[in-house]
């Protein structure tokens, strides 16, 4: 993937292909969802992690800044209403020290690129309601009623690719 040139902190986003990268993704998720937001660990890590495509934002010195994942195929069907060709973006997390640097945008775009490469035509996600504006600015449109996930209000959103 490409480096984030506009950021004052040099970082790159890449697909997490080796075990170290995947562990870095899980560490970011633990910091943001489990520690910061109070999501129980048994809800944060699920059966989908093993087959998902994970993306990682990492500072030039190796410090992980953010993570996200893409579910596709059968794994995505339960989250997308079974719509063919639709992937599911999830577990998007940026550590507090890296917020405002464009890391979240870079991660979303990396997931979308991975979805396109797999022939998908749209991406769904469940956005925490406080983040709706972030995803709307990236072209996502909310649909359906608000719902709770791990006790946190969410809305479903979709973007055609």
GROMACS .gro file of N, CA and C in nm, residues 2-13 57-61 63-66 93-108 134 137-138:
model
  120
    2UNK      N    1   0.028   0.238  -0.004
    2UNK     CA    2   0.108   0.359  -0.019
    2UNK      C    3   0.129   0.431   0.113
    3UNK      N    4   0.237   0.508   0.123
    3UNK     CA    5   0.259   0.587   0.243
    3UNK      C    6   0.163   0.704   0.249
    4UNK      N    7   0.136   0.751   0.367
    4UNK     CA    8   0.046   0.865   0.386
    4UNK      C    9   0.131   0.992   0.383
    5UNK      N   10   0.140   1.052   0.268
    5UNK     CA   11   0.232   1.164   0.245
    5UNK      C   12   0.192   1.292   0.318
    6UNK      N   13   0.062   1.316   0.336
    6UNK     CA   14   0.018   1.442   0.392
    6UNK      C   15   0.030   1.448   0.545
    7UNK      N   16   0.056   1.337   0.608
    7UNK     CA   17   0.060   1.333   0.754
    7UNK      C   18   0.192   1.388   0.807
    8UNK      N   19   0.187   1.462   0.921
    8UNK     CA   20   0.311   1.508   0.984
    8UNK      C   21   0.387   1.391   1.049
    9UNK      N   22   0.321   1.278   1.068
    9UNK     CA   23   0.384   1.158   1.121
    9UNK      C   24   0.389   1.057   1.008
   10UNK      N   25   0.508   1.023   0.959
   10UNK     CA   26   0.516   0.929   0.847
   10UNK      C   27   0.467   0.790   0.887
   11UNK      N   28   0.374   0.737   0.807
   11UNK     CA   29   0.323   0.602   0.831
   11UNK      C   30   0.281   0.542   0.698
   12UNK      N   31   0.261   0.413   0.700
   12UNK     CA   32   0.214   0.341   0.583
   12UNK      C   33   0.101   0.248   0.625
   13UNK      N   34   0.016   0.215   0.530
   13UNK     CA   35  -0.092   0.120   0.553
   13UNK      C   36  -0.065   0.000   0.463
   57UNK      N   37  -0.206   0.016   0.993
   57UNK     CA   38  -0.133   0.142   0.974
   57UNK      C   39  -0.019   0.140   1.074
   58UNK      N   40   0.102   0.162   1.024
   58UNK     CA   41   0.219   0.154   1.110
   58UNK      C   42   0.311   0.273   1.082
   59UNK      N   43   0.356   0.335   1.191
   59UNK     CA   44   0.449   0.446   1.181
   59UNK      C   45   0.580   0.396   1.123
   60UNK      N   46   0.658   0.485   1.064
   60UNK     CA   47   0.785   0.446   1.002
   60UNK      C   48   0.880   0.374   1.098
   61UNK      N   49   0.866   0.402   1.228
   61UNK     CA   50   0.953   0.335   1.326
   61UNK      C   51   0.893   0.204   1.377
   63UNK      N   52   0.578   0.150   1.506
   63UNK     CA   53   0.470   0.159   1.605
   63UNK      C   54   0.335   0.151   1.532
   64UNK      N   55   0.247   0.057   1.574
   64UNK     CA   56   0.116   0.046   1.510
   64UNK      C   57   0.025   0.163   1.548
   65UNK      N   58  -0.044   0.217   1.448
   65UNK     CA   59  -0.131   0.332   1.469
   65UNK      C   60  -0.279   0.300   1.454
   66UNK      N   61  -0.311   0.201   1.371
   66UNK     CA   62  -0.451   0.171   1.346
   66UNK      C   63  -0.466   0.038   1.276
   93UNK      N   64  -1.003   0.082   1.398
   93UNK     CA   65  -0.957   0.144   1.521
   93UNK      C   66  -0.829   0.222   1.496
   94UNK      N   67  -0.822   0.339   1.556
   94UNK     CA   68  -0.702   0.423   1.549
   94UNK      C   69  -0.666   0.460   1.693
   95UNK      N   70  -0.539   0.439   1.730
   95UNK     CA   71  -0.497   0.469   1.867
   95UNK      C   72  -0.512   0.619   1.892
   96UNK      N   73  -0.541   0.658   2.016
   96UNK     CA   74  -0.565   0.800   2.046
   96UNK      C   75  -0.455   0.894   1.997
   97UNK      N   76  -0.330   0.856   2.010
   97UNK     CA   77  -0.219   0.943   1.971
   97UNK      C   78  -0.214   0.969   1.821
   98UNK      N   79  -0.281   0.886   1.741
   98UNK     CA   80  -0.275   0.900   1.595
   98UNK      C   81  -0.403   0.959   1.536
   99UNK      N   82  -0.498   0.995   1.617
   99UNK     CA   83  -0.623   1.050   1.565
   99UNK      C   84  -0.599   1.189   1.508
  100UNK      N   85  -0.665   1.217   1.397
  100UNK     CA   86  -0.650   1.346   1.331
  100UNK      C   87  -0.538   1.350   1.229
  101UNK      N   88  -0.470   1.238   1.208
  101UNK     CA   89  -0.359   1.232   1.112
  101UNK      C   90  -0.399   1.172   0.977
  102UNK      N   91  -0.525   1.133   0.962
  102UNK     CA   92  -0.569   1.072   0.838
  102UNK      C   93  -0.557   0.921   0.836
  103UNK      N   94  -0.521   0.861   0.950
  103UNK     CA   95  -0.502   0.717   0.956
  103UNK      C   96  -0.633   0.643   0.929
  104UNK      N   97  -0.742   0.688   0.988
  104UNK     CA   98  -0.871   0.623   0.967
  104UNK      C   99  -0.912   0.623   0.821
  105UNK      N  100  -0.896   0.737   0.755
  105UNK     CA  101  -0.929   0.746   0.612
  105UNK      C  102  -0.842   0.650   0.532
  106UNK      N  103  -0.713   0.647   0.561
  106UNK     CA  104  -0.621   0.559   0.488
  106UNK      C  105  -0.659   0.412   0.508
  107UNK      N  106  -0.699   0.375   0.629
  107UNK     CA  107  -0.741   0.237   0.654
  107UNK      C  108  -0.869   0.202   0.579
  108UNK      N  109  -0.967   0.292   0.580
  108UNK     CA  110  -1.092   0.266   0.507
  108UNK      C  111  -1.063   0.248   0.358
  134UNK      N  112  -1.787   1.089   1.003
  134UNK     CA  113  -1.661   1.044   0.944
  134UNK      C  114  -1.689   0.958   0.822
  137UNK      N  115  -1.851   1.140   0.520
  137UNK     CA  116  -1.753   1.216   0.441
  137UNK      C  117  -1.677   1.126   0.344
  138UNK      N  118  -1.673   0.997   0.373
  138UNK     CA  119  -1.605   0.901   0.285
  138UNK      C  120  -1.700   0.834   0.186
   0.00000   0.00000   0.00000
